[in-house]
Amino acid sequence: MLQNQSAGKVSAATSVGSISIVLWGTLAVLTKLTDDQFPPFQLLAMTFTVATLTLSGKLLTGKANVRSAFKLPLSGWLLGVGGLFGFHALYFVALQNAPAVEAGLIAYIWPLLIVLFSALLPGETITRWHVGGALVALAGYWVLLGWDSSAGNLQWEYVVGYVAAAGCALIWSSYSVLSRLIKTTSSDAVIGYCALTAVFGWLAHFLWETTAVPQDLTQIIAVIGLGLGPVGIAFYTWDFGVKHGNVQLLGVLAYGAPLISTLLLIAFGEGTLAANIVIAALAIAGGSLIAAKRTT
């Protein structure tokens, strides 16, 4: 009976974590609506500011307290802010110093790394189904982005971008897995993580960028949408999911985010449905089903 209840809690937490994947799928279309109006660190700072205000609603309603959100050990701050700010900062560096497709292919190894790194966690067991499912989903992702011989010819002139993209994968996978070690820390801590990330984002912006102002209401709505969903609620639900859910399955399911993103862009007239998208969808879905298999 207790085993069934425990399994039910893990399943529920995994479902909560999967909300993040759906929200991350909206990232590209919302970013597209900003019309590239804002420099990278300004956009990061604005969206994390919105995220902080959004999540702070829990404080105002009494569903969270300041202690759980901000009174954290140094290890918690380093992990949370390092994960959120570190990932985004390196991702911007990657896009500025390497072709977007190649940077994306390297950076999005993080779901596979989550599956592999989870084997190091106490009480966790990685199976051939987890690894096999992750590899199938990764292959689907590469098909989605259009991996071909030209994309495979990595060039030394882009080495800074490649290293930054690899850093993205390492930081986010490490953050996701290591969060499991502080599962007793409330997910309300994400409020504090977002607040400090916003501060660092504004500092980086004022140091290195020129401030841009929105040109229309659509751009304002897009920034608010980013802060509410893929930057705000998504990080909260992901934190809860990786702490209490099936972290291996979440790693594989994460490959669904770029697929959702592509389908939304098509729906908004930014592309057409092609064979590679169908193949990728089947591979990602198949990989998820394989990873969900619990037998060894």
PDB file of N, CA and C in Angstrom, residues 112-212:
ATOM      1  N   LEU A 112      19.982  14.124 -22.252  1.00  0.00           N
ATOM      2  CA  LEU A 112      20.702  12.846 -22.199  1.00  0.00           C
ATOM      3  C   LEU A 112      21.647  12.828 -20.998  1.00  0.00           C
ATOM      4  N   LEU A 113      22.308  13.956 -20.727  1.00  0.00           N
ATOM      5  CA  LEU A 113      23.214  14.022 -19.582  1.00  0.00           C
ATOM      6  C   LEU A 113      22.459  13.858 -18.266  1.00  0.00           C
ATOM      7  N   ILE A 114      21.234  14.362 -18.203  1.00  0.00           N
ATOM      8  CA  ILE A 114      20.415  14.182 -17.003  1.00  0.00           C
ATOM      9  C   ILE A 114      20.212  12.691 -16.740  1.00  0.00           C
ATOM     10  N   VAL A 115      19.875  11.964 -17.792  1.00  0.00           N
ATOM     11  CA  VAL A 115      19.655  10.520 -17.661  1.00  0.00           C
ATOM     12  C   VAL A 115      20.930   9.842 -17.169  1.00  0.00           C
ATOM     13  N   LEU A 116      22.070  10.192 -17.763  1.00  0.00           N
ATOM     14  CA  LEU A 116      23.333   9.552 -17.395  1.00  0.00           C
ATOM     15  C   LEU A 116      23.791   9.955 -15.996  1.00  0.00           C
ATOM     16  N   PHE A 117      23.714  11.254 -15.683  1.00  0.00           N
ATOM     17  CA  PHE A 117      24.169  11.737 -14.375  1.00  0.00           C
ATOM     18  C   PHE A 117      23.302  11.218 -13.237  1.00  0.00           C
ATOM     19  N   SER A 118      22.030  10.932 -13.531  1.00  0.00           N
ATOM     20  CA  SER A 118      21.123  10.477 -12.470  1.00  0.00           C
ATOM     21  C   SER A 118      21.581   9.151 -11.867  1.00  0.00           C
ATOM     22  N   ALA A 119      22.416   8.418 -12.597  1.00  0.00           N
ATOM     23  CA  ALA A 119      22.927   7.143 -12.077  1.00  0.00           C
ATOM     24  C   ALA A 119      23.817   7.354 -10.858  1.00  0.00           C
ATOM     25  N   LEU A 120      24.329   8.583 -10.694  1.00  0.00           N
ATOM     26  CA  LEU A 120      25.213   8.882  -9.576  1.00  0.00           C
ATOM     27  C   LEU A 120      24.447   9.261  -8.315  1.00  0.00           C
ATOM     28  N   LEU A 121      23.132   9.447  -8.436  1.00  0.00           N
ATOM     29  CA  LEU A 121      22.323   9.851  -7.291  1.00  0.00           C
ATOM     30  C   LEU A 121      22.068   8.685  -6.348  1.00  0.00           C
ATOM     31  N   PRO A 122      22.042   8.946  -5.057  1.00  0.00           N
ATOM     32  CA  PRO A 122      21.731   7.877  -4.086  1.00  0.00           C
ATOM     33  C   PRO A 122      20.331   7.315  -4.316  1.00  0.00           C
ATOM     34  N   GLY A 123      20.237   6.004  -4.364  1.00  0.00           N
ATOM     35  CA  GLY A 123      18.939   5.369  -4.496  1.00  0.00           C
ATOM     36  C   GLY A 123      18.370   5.342  -5.899  1.00  0.00           C
ATOM     37  N   GLU A 124      19.081   5.906  -6.873  1.00  0.00           N
ATOM     38  CA  GLU A 124      18.594   5.929  -8.250  1.00  0.00           C
ATOM     39  C   GLU A 124      19.285   4.844  -9.070  1.00  0.00           C
ATOM     40  N   THR A 125      18.536   4.246  -9.972  1.00  0.00           N
ATOM     41  CA  THR A 125      19.080   3.212 -10.849  1.00  0.00           C
ATOM     42  C   THR A 125      18.796   3.573 -12.291  1.00  0.00           C
ATOM     43  N   ILE A 126      19.840   3.601 -13.096  1.00  0.00           N
ATOM     44  CA  ILE A 126      19.664   3.880 -14.519  1.00  0.00           C
ATOM     45  C   ILE A 126      19.595   2.544 -15.256  1.00  0.00           C
ATOM     46  N   THR A 127      18.651   2.417 -16.155  1.00  0.00           N
ATOM     47  CA  THR A 127      18.488   1.167 -16.888  1.00  0.00           C
ATOM     48  C   THR A 127      18.791   1.365 -18.371  1.00  0.00           C
ATOM     49  N   ARG A 128      18.892   0.260 -19.067  1.00  0.00           N
ATOM     50  CA  ARG A 128      19.136   0.324 -20.520  1.00  0.00           C
ATOM     51  C   ARG A 128      17.975   1.010 -21.231  1.00  0.00           C
ATOM     52  N   TRP A 129      16.772   0.935 -20.614  1.00  0.00           N
ATOM     53  CA  TRP A 129      15.605   1.579 -21.221  1.00  0.00           C
ATOM     54  C   TRP A 129      15.730   3.094 -21.146  1.00  0.00           C
ATOM     55  N   HIS A 130      16.258   3.595 -20.022  1.00  0.00           N
ATOM     56  CA  HIS A 130      16.467   5.032 -19.885  1.00  0.00           C
ATOM     57  C   HIS A 130      17.459   5.531 -20.932  1.00  0.00           C
ATOM     58  N   VAL A 131      18.601   4.862 -21.025  1.00  0.00           N
ATOM     59  CA  VAL A 131      19.644   5.284 -21.962  1.00  0.00           C
ATOM     60  C   VAL A 131      19.170   5.127 -23.402  1.00  0.00           C
ATOM     61  N   GLY A 132      18.546   3.984 -23.703  1.00  0.00           N
ATOM     62  CA  GLY A 132      18.056   3.746 -25.061  1.00  0.00           C
ATOM     63  C   GLY A 132      17.016   4.772 -25.475  1.00  0.00           C
ATOM     64  N   GLY A 133      16.071   5.064 -24.564  1.00  0.00           N
ATOM     65  CA  GLY A 133      15.043   6.055 -24.864  1.00  0.00           C
ATOM     66  C   GLY A 133      15.628   7.431 -25.090  1.00  0.00           C
ATOM     67  N   ALA A 134      16.630   7.798 -24.267  1.00  0.00           N
ATOM     68  CA  ALA A 134      17.270   9.104 -24.407  1.00  0.00           C
ATOM     69  C   ALA A 134      17.996   9.222 -25.744  1.00  0.00           C
ATOM     70  N   LEU A 135      18.665   8.157 -26.170  1.00  0.00           N
ATOM     71  CA  LEU A 135      19.390   8.180 -27.449  1.00  0.00           C
ATOM     72  C   LEU A 135      18.438   8.271 -28.634  1.00  0.00           C
ATOM     73  N   VAL A 136      17.327   7.544 -28.563  1.00  0.00           N
ATOM     74  CA  VAL A 136      16.331   7.612 -29.642  1.00  0.00           C
ATOM     75  C   VAL A 136      15.744   9.024 -29.731  1.00  0.00           C
ATOM     76  N   ALA A 137      15.418   9.616 -28.565  1.00  0.00           N
ATOM     77  CA  ALA A 137      14.867  10.965 -28.544  1.00  0.00           C
ATOM     78  C   ALA A 137      15.887  11.984 -29.044  1.00  0.00           C
ATOM     79  N   LEU A 138      17.172  11.790 -28.671  1.00  0.00           N
ATOM     80  CA  LEU A 138      18.230  12.679 -29.145  1.00  0.00           C
ATOM     81  C   LEU A 138      18.351  12.608 -30.661  1.00  0.00           C
ATOM     82  N   ALA A 139      18.252  11.399 -31.217  1.00  0.00           N
ATOM     83  CA  ALA A 139      18.302  11.237 -32.677  1.00  0.00           C
ATOM     84  C   ALA A 139      17.132  11.979 -33.319  1.00  0.00           C
ATOM     85  N   GLY A 140      15.961  11.903 -32.687  1.00  0.00           N
ATOM     86  CA  GLY A 140      14.800  12.623 -33.200  1.00  0.00           C
ATOM     87  C   GLY A 140      15.018  14.118 -33.181  1.00  0.00           C
ATOM     88  N   TYR A 141      15.662  14.611 -32.132  1.00  0.00           N
ATOM     89  CA  TYR A 141      15.955  16.040 -32.033  1.00  0.00           C
ATOM     90  C   TYR A 141      16.905  16.471 -33.139  1.00  0.00           C
ATOM     91  N   TRP A 142      17.937  15.668 -33.399  1.00  0.00           N
ATOM     92  CA  TRP A 142      18.871  16.006 -34.469  1.00  0.00           C
ATOM     93  C   TRP A 142      18.174  16.033 -35.836  1.00  0.00           C
ATOM     94  N   VAL A 143      17.259  15.091 -36.049  1.00  0.00           N
ATOM     95  CA  VAL A 143      16.492  15.086 -37.298  1.00  0.00           C
ATOM     96  C   VAL A 143      15.644  16.351 -37.383  1.00  0.00           C
ATOM     97  N   LEU A 144      15.063  16.749 -36.249  1.00  0.00           N
ATOM     98  CA  LEU A 144      14.214  17.937 -36.210  1.00  0.00           C
ATOM     99  C   LEU A 144      14.987  19.183 -36.628  1.00  0.00           C
ATOM    100  N   LEU A 145      16.228  19.299 -36.139  1.00  0.00           N
ATOM    101  CA  LEU A 145      17.030  20.477 -36.466  1.00  0.00           C
ATOM    102  C   LEU A 145      17.706  20.383 -37.826  1.00  0.00           C
ATOM    103  N   GLY A 146      17.588  19.228 -38.466  1.00  0.00           N
ATOM    104  CA  GLY A 146      18.140  19.101 -39.802  1.00  0.00           C
ATOM    105  C   GLY A 146      19.610  18.763 -39.827  1.00  0.00           C
ATOM    106  N   TRP A 147      20.021  17.856 -38.929  1.00  0.00           N
ATOM    107  CA  TRP A 147      21.413  17.410 -38.921  1.00  0.00           C
ATOM    108  C   TRP A 147      21.792  16.831 -40.274  1.00  0.00           C
ATOM    109  N   ASP A 148      22.879  17.318 -40.840  1.00  0.00           N
ATOM    110  CA  ASP A 148      23.373  16.777 -42.108  1.00  0.00           C
ATOM    111  C   ASP A 148      24.896  16.867 -42.115  1.00  0.00           C
ATOM    112  N   SER A 149      25.476  16.517 -43.240  1.00  0.00           N
ATOM    113  CA  SER A 149      26.937  16.487 -43.316  1.00  0.00           C
ATOM    114  C   SER A 149      27.543  17.868 -43.096  1.00  0.00           C
ATOM    115  N   SER A 150      26.867  18.924 -43.569  1.00  0.00           N
ATOM    116  CA  SER A 150      27.415  20.261 -43.401  1.00  0.00           C
ATOM    117  C   SER A 150      27.375  20.699 -41.949  1.00  0.00           C
ATOM    118  N   ALA A 151      26.304  20.274 -41.230  1.00  0.00           N
ATOM    119  CA  ALA A 151      26.209  20.626 -39.810  1.00  0.00           C
ATOM    120  C   ALA A 151      27.237  19.860 -38.995  1.00  0.00           C
ATOM    121  N   GLY A 152      27.686  18.740 -39.542  1.00  0.00           N
ATOM    122  CA  GLY A 152      28.635  17.928 -38.801  1.00  0.00           C
ATOM    123  C   GLY A 152      30.061  18.407 -38.938  1.00  0.00           C
ATOM    124  N   ASN A 153      30.318  19.324 -39.858  1.00  0.00           N
ATOM    125  CA  ASN A 153      31.674  19.821 -40.061  1.00  0.00           C
ATOM    126  C   ASN A 153      31.955  20.974 -39.097  1.00  0.00           C
ATOM    127  N   LEU A 154      32.263  20.638 -37.856  1.00  0.00           N
ATOM    128  CA  LEU A 154      32.532  21.663 -36.862  1.00  0.00           C
ATOM    129  C   LEU A 154      33.830  22.385 -37.217  1.00  0.00           C
ATOM    130  N   GLN A 155      33.820  23.713 -37.116  1.00  0.00           N
ATOM    131  CA  GLN A 155      34.966  24.515 -37.540  1.00  0.00           C
ATOM    132  C   GLN A 155      35.603  25.196 -36.344  1.00  0.00           C
ATOM    133  N   TRP A 156      36.929  25.283 -36.360  1.00  0.00           N
ATOM    134  CA  TRP A 156      37.676  25.834 -35.232  1.00  0.00           C
ATOM    135  C   TRP A 156      37.323  27.291 -34.964  1.00  0.00           C
ATOM    136  N   GLU A 157      36.911  28.012 -35.969  1.00  0.00           N
ATOM    137  CA  GLU A 157      36.594  29.436 -35.759  1.00  0.00           C
ATOM    138  C   GLU A 157      35.408  29.627 -34.824  1.00  0.00           C
ATOM    139  N   TYR A 158      34.628  28.563 -34.628  1.00  0.00           N
ATOM    140  CA  TYR A 158      33.466  28.649 -33.748  1.00  0.00           C
ATOM    141  C   TYR A 158      33.689  27.927 -32.418  1.00  0.00           C
ATOM    142  N   VAL A 159      34.942  27.641 -32.095  1.00  0.00           N
ATOM    143  CA  VAL A 159      35.219  26.811 -30.924  1.00  0.00           C
ATOM    144  C   VAL A 159      34.701  27.450 -29.629  1.00  0.00           C
ATOM    145  N   VAL A 160      34.749  28.781 -29.535  1.00  0.00           N
ATOM    146  CA  VAL A 160      34.239  29.450 -28.333  1.00  0.00           C
ATOM    147  C   VAL A 160      32.745  29.179 -28.172  1.00  0.00           C
ATOM    148  N   GLY A 161      32.010  29.251 -29.278  1.00  0.00           N
ATOM    149  CA  GLY A 161      30.581  28.978 -29.238  1.00  0.00           C
ATOM    150  C   GLY A 161      30.277  27.530 -28.895  1.00  0.00           C
ATOM    151  N   TYR A 162      31.081  26.614 -29.445  1.00  0.00           N
ATOM    152  CA  TYR A 162      30.869  25.195 -29.162  1.00  0.00           C
ATOM    153  C   TYR A 162      31.104  24.892 -27.679  1.00  0.00           C
ATOM    154  N   VAL A 163      32.172  25.458 -27.129  1.00  0.00           N
ATOM    155  CA  VAL A 163      32.499  25.231 -25.716  1.00  0.00           C
ATOM    156  C   VAL A 163      31.397  25.815 -24.830  1.00  0.00           C
ATOM    157  N   ALA A 164      30.901  26.995 -25.199  1.00  0.00           N
ATOM    158  CA  ALA A 164      29.827  27.613 -24.422  1.00  0.00           C
ATOM    159  C   ALA A 164      28.566  26.760 -24.477  1.00  0.00           C
ATOM    160  N   ALA A 165      28.255  26.219 -25.648  1.00  0.00           N
ATOM    161  CA  ALA A 165      27.073  25.367 -25.787  1.00  0.00           C
ATOM    162  C   ALA A 165      27.216  24.101 -24.954  1.00  0.00           C
ATOM    163  N   ALA A 166      28.413  23.526 -24.959  1.00  0.00           N
ATOM    164  CA  ALA A 166      28.663  22.348 -24.129  1.00  0.00           C
ATOM    165  C   ALA A 166      28.534  22.702 -22.653  1.00  0.00           C
ATOM    166  N   GLY A 167      28.974  23.917 -22.298  1.00  0.00           N
ATOM    167  CA  GLY A 167      28.821  24.389 -20.935  1.00  0.00           C
ATOM    168  C   GLY A 167      27.356  24.498 -20.534  1.00  0.00           C
ATOM    169  N   CYS A 168      26.518  24.938 -21.479  1.00  0.00           N
ATOM    170  CA  CYS A 168      25.070  25.000 -21.240  1.00  0.00           C
ATOM    171  C   CYS A 168      24.536  23.624 -20.852  1.00  0.00           C
ATOM    172  N   ALA A 169      24.899  22.645 -21.652  1.00  0.00           N
ATOM    173  CA  ALA A 169      24.420  21.283 -21.413  1.00  0.00           C
ATOM    174  C   ALA A 169      24.883  20.769 -20.055  1.00  0.00           C
ATOM    175  N   LEU A 170      26.145  21.037 -19.732  1.00  0.00           N
ATOM    176  CA  LEU A 170      26.702  20.563 -18.466  1.00  0.00           C
ATOM    177  C   LEU A 170      26.059  21.268 -17.273  1.00  0.00           C
ATOM    178  N   ILE A 171      25.868  22.578 -17.382  1.00  0.00           N
ATOM    179  CA  ILE A 171      25.302  23.346 -16.271  1.00  0.00           C
ATOM    180  C   ILE A 171      23.857  22.937 -15.998  1.00  0.00           C
ATOM    181  N   TRP A 172      23.028  22.867 -17.051  1.00  0.00           N
ATOM    182  CA  TRP A 172      21.614  22.597 -16.803  1.00  0.00           C
ATOM    183  C   TRP A 172      21.380  21.155 -16.348  1.00  0.00           C
ATOM    184  N   SER A 173      22.122  20.219 -16.907  1.00  0.00           N
ATOM    185  CA  SER A 173      21.965  18.833 -16.478  1.00  0.00           C
ATOM    186  C   SER A 173      22.453  18.667 -15.043  1.00  0.00           C
ATOM    187  N   SER A 174      23.560  19.332 -14.694  1.00  0.00           N
ATOM    188  CA  SER A 174      24.084  19.252 -13.328  1.00  0.00           C
ATOM    189  C   SER A 174      23.117  19.889 -12.342  1.00  0.00           C
ATOM    190  N   TYR A 175      22.579  21.048 -12.714  1.00  0.00           N
ATOM    191  CA  TYR A 175      21.602  21.728 -11.857  1.00  0.00           C
ATOM    192  C   TYR A 175      20.388  20.836 -11.609  1.00  0.00           C
ATOM    193  N   SER A 176      19.888  20.213 -12.665  1.00  0.00           N
ATOM    194  CA  SER A 176      18.692  19.388 -12.551  1.00  0.00           C
ATOM    195  C   SER A 176      18.930  18.165 -11.664  1.00  0.00           C
ATOM    196  N   VAL A 177      20.077  17.531 -11.846  1.00  0.00           N
ATOM    197  CA  VAL A 177      20.369  16.317 -11.073  1.00  0.00           C
ATOM    198  C   VAL A 177      20.747  16.652  -9.631  1.00  0.00           C
ATOM    199  N   LEU A 178      21.581  17.668  -9.442  1.00  0.00           N
ATOM    200  CA  LEU A 178      22.017  18.017  -8.094  1.00  0.00           C
ATOM    201  C   LEU A 178      20.868  18.559  -7.243  1.00  0.00           C
ATOM    202  N   SER A 179      19.832  19.099  -7.892  1.00  0.00           N
ATOM    203  CA  SER A 179      18.665  19.574  -7.143  1.00  0.00           C
ATOM    204  C   SER A 179      18.037  18.440  -6.348  1.00  0.00           C
ATOM    205  N   ARG A 180      18.243  17.228  -6.837  1.00  0.00           N
ATOM    206  CA  ARG A 180      17.708  16.047  -6.158  1.00  0.00           C
ATOM    207  C   ARG A 180      18.333  15.879  -4.770  1.00  0.00           C
ATOM    208  N   LEU A 181      19.572  16.356  -4.620  1.00  0.00           N
ATOM    209  CA  LEU A 181      20.271  16.209  -3.348  1.00  0.00           C
ATOM    210  C   LEU A 181      19.772  17.181  -2.290  1.00  0.00           C
ATOM    211  N   ILE A 182      19.058  18.225  -2.719  1.00  0.00           N
ATOM    212  CA  ILE A 182      18.503  19.179  -1.758  1.00  0.00           C
ATOM    213  C   ILE A 182      16.972  19.178  -1.868  1.00  0.00           C
ATOM    214  N   LYS A 183      16.412  17.980  -2.016  1.00  0.00           N
ATOM    215  CA  LYS A 183      14.961  17.869  -2.206  1.00  0.00           C
ATOM    216  C   LYS A 183      14.176  18.359  -0.999  1.00  0.00           C
ATOM    217  N   THR A 184      14.835  18.450   0.167  1.00  0.00           N
ATOM    218  CA  THR A 184      14.144  18.968   1.344  1.00  0.00           C
ATOM    219  C   THR A 184      13.974  20.486   1.273  1.00  0.00           C
ATOM    220  N   THR A 185      14.742  21.128   0.395  1.00  0.00           N
ATOM    221  CA  THR A 185      14.581  22.568   0.179  1.00  0.00           C
ATOM    222  C   THR A 185      13.325  22.807  -0.649  1.00  0.00           C
ATOM    223  N   SER A 186      12.458  23.671  -0.184  1.00  0.00           N
ATOM    224  CA  SER A 186      11.207  23.939  -0.882  1.00  0.00           C
ATOM    225  C   SER A 186      11.458  24.510  -2.274  1.00  0.00           C
ATOM    226  N   SER A 187      10.576  24.178  -3.202  1.00  0.00           N
ATOM    227  CA  SER A 187      10.670  24.743  -4.550  1.00  0.00           C
ATOM    228  C   SER A 187      10.392  26.243  -4.544  1.00  0.00           C
ATOM    229  N   ASP A 188       9.908  26.764  -3.407  1.00  0.00           N
ATOM    230  CA  ASP A 188       9.739  28.211  -3.274  1.00  0.00           C
ATOM    231  C   ASP A 188      11.073  28.925  -3.407  1.00  0.00           C
ATOM    232  N   ALA A 189      12.176  28.198  -3.221  1.00  0.00           N
ATOM    233  CA  ALA A 189      13.508  28.780  -3.383  1.00  0.00           C
ATOM    234  C   ALA A 189      13.710  29.323  -4.788  1.00  0.00           C
ATOM    235  N   VAL A 190      12.932  28.822  -5.755  1.00  0.00           N
ATOM    236  CA  VAL A 190      13.042  29.300  -7.133  1.00  0.00           C
ATOM    237  C   VAL A 190      12.724  30.795  -7.205  1.00  0.00           C
ATOM    238  N   ILE A 191      11.888  31.286  -6.291  1.00  0.00           N
ATOM    239  CA  ILE A 191      11.594  32.721  -6.251  1.00  0.00           C
ATOM    240  C   ILE A 191      12.887  33.493  -6.011  1.00  0.00           C
ATOM    241  N   GLY A 192      13.665  33.039  -5.038  1.00  0.00           N
ATOM    242  CA  GLY A 192      14.946  33.674  -4.758  1.00  0.00           C
ATOM    243  C   GLY A 192      15.924  33.533  -5.907  1.00  0.00           C
ATOM    244  N   TYR A 193      15.948  32.343  -6.530  1.00  0.00           N
ATOM    245  CA  TYR A 193      16.847  32.128  -7.667  1.00  0.00           C
ATOM    246  C   TYR A 193      16.531  33.119  -8.794  1.00  0.00           C
ATOM    247  N   CYS A 194      15.241  33.260  -9.098  1.00  0.00           N
ATOM    248  CA  CYS A 194      14.829  34.153 -10.188  1.00  0.00           C
ATOM    249  C   CYS A 194      15.162  35.602  -9.857  1.00  0.00           C
ATOM    250  N   ALA A 195      14.968  35.994  -8.594  1.00  0.00           N
ATOM    251  CA  ALA A 195      15.235  37.373  -8.189  1.00  0.00           C
ATOM    252  C   ALA A 195      16.713  37.717  -8.376  1.00  0.00           C
ATOM    253  N   LEU A 196      17.604  36.838  -7.906  1.00  0.00           N
ATOM    254  CA  LEU A 196      19.030  37.114  -8.018  1.00  0.00           C
ATOM    255  C   LEU A 196      19.499  37.016  -9.471  1.00  0.00           C
ATOM    256  N   THR A 197      18.906  36.109 -10.234  1.00  0.00           N
ATOM    257  CA  THR A 197      19.235  36.011 -11.657  1.00  0.00           C
ATOM    258  C   THR A 197      18.850  37.286 -12.378  1.00  0.00           C
ATOM    259  N   ALA A 198      17.700  37.861 -12.015  1.00  0.00           N
ATOM    260  CA  ALA A 198      17.266  39.132 -12.608  1.00  0.00           C
ATOM    261  C   ALA A 198      18.264  40.243 -12.284  1.00  0.00           C
ATOM    262  N   VAL A 199      18.735  40.280 -11.041  1.00  0.00           N
ATOM    263  CA  VAL A 199      19.721  41.290 -10.633  1.00  0.00           C
ATOM    264  C   VAL A 199      20.994  41.161 -11.461  1.00  0.00           C
ATOM    265  N   PHE A 200      21.500  39.934 -11.601  1.00  0.00           N
ATOM    266  CA  PHE A 200      22.703  39.711 -12.401  1.00  0.00           C
ATOM    267  C   PHE A 200      22.455  40.070 -13.865  1.00  0.00           C
ATOM    268  N   GLY A 201      21.248  39.778 -14.350  1.00  0.00           N
ATOM    269  CA  GLY A 201      20.904  40.104 -15.725  1.00  0.00           C
ATOM    270  C   GLY A 201      20.927  41.604 -15.973  1.00  0.00           C
ATOM    271  N   TRP A 202      20.358  42.380 -15.033  1.00  0.00           N
ATOM    272  CA  TRP A 202      20.372  43.839 -15.171  1.00  0.00           C
ATOM    273  C   TRP A 202      21.800  44.385 -15.098  1.00  0.00           C
ATOM    274  N   LEU A 203      22.611  43.841 -14.202  1.00  0.00           N
ATOM    275  CA  LEU A 203      24.006  44.295 -14.103  1.00  0.00           C
ATOM    276  C   LEU A 203      24.751  44.047 -15.411  1.00  0.00           C
ATOM    277  N   ALA A 204      24.587  42.846 -15.967  1.00  0.00           N
ATOM    278  CA  ALA A 204      25.251  42.508 -17.227  1.00  0.00           C
ATOM    279  C   ALA A 204      24.743  43.412 -18.349  1.00  0.00           C
ATOM    280  N   HIS A 205      23.442  43.679 -18.336  1.00  0.00           N
ATOM    281  CA  HIS A 205      22.860  44.543 -19.372  1.00  0.00           C
ATOM    282  C   HIS A 205      23.436  45.955 -19.315  1.00  0.00           C
ATOM    283  N   PHE A 206      23.442  46.551 -18.122  1.00  0.00           N
ATOM    284  CA  PHE A 206      23.918  47.935 -18.005  1.00  0.00           C
ATOM    285  C   PHE A 206      25.427  48.045 -18.252  1.00  0.00           C
ATOM    286  N   LEU A 207      26.149  46.960 -18.030  1.00  0.00           N
ATOM    287  CA  LEU A 207      27.587  46.973 -18.270  1.00  0.00           C
ATOM    288  C   LEU A 207      27.928  46.852 -19.749  1.00  0.00           C
ATOM    289  N   TRP A 208      27.178  46.035 -20.470  1.00  0.00           N
ATOM    290  CA  TRP A 208      27.605  45.664 -21.825  1.00  0.00           C
ATOM    291  C   TRP A 208      26.602  45.969 -22.937  1.00  0.00           C
ATOM    292  N   GLU A 209      25.409  46.419 -22.615  1.00  0.00           N
ATOM    293  CA  GLU A 209      24.394  46.601 -23.654  1.00  0.00           C
ATOM    294  C   GLU A 209      23.778  47.997 -23.599  1.00  0.00           C
ATOM    295  N   THR A 210      23.102  48.336 -24.680  1.00  0.00           N
ATOM    296  CA  THR A 210      22.334  49.575 -24.750  1.00  0.00           C
ATOM    297  C   THR A 210      20.861  49.236 -24.572  1.00  0.00           C
ATOM    298  N   THR A 211      20.199  49.952 -23.693  1.00  0.00           N
ATOM    299  CA  THR A 211      18.799  49.656 -23.374  1.00  0.00           C
ATOM    300  C   THR A 211      17.886  49.948 -24.562  1.00  0.00           C
ATOM    301  N   ALA A 212      16.991  49.015 -24.831  1.00  0.00           N
ATOM    302  CA  ALA A 212      15.997  49.172 -25.894  1.00  0.00           C
ATOM    303  C   ALA A 212      14.616  49.257 -25.269  1.00  0.00           C
TER     304      ALA A 212
END
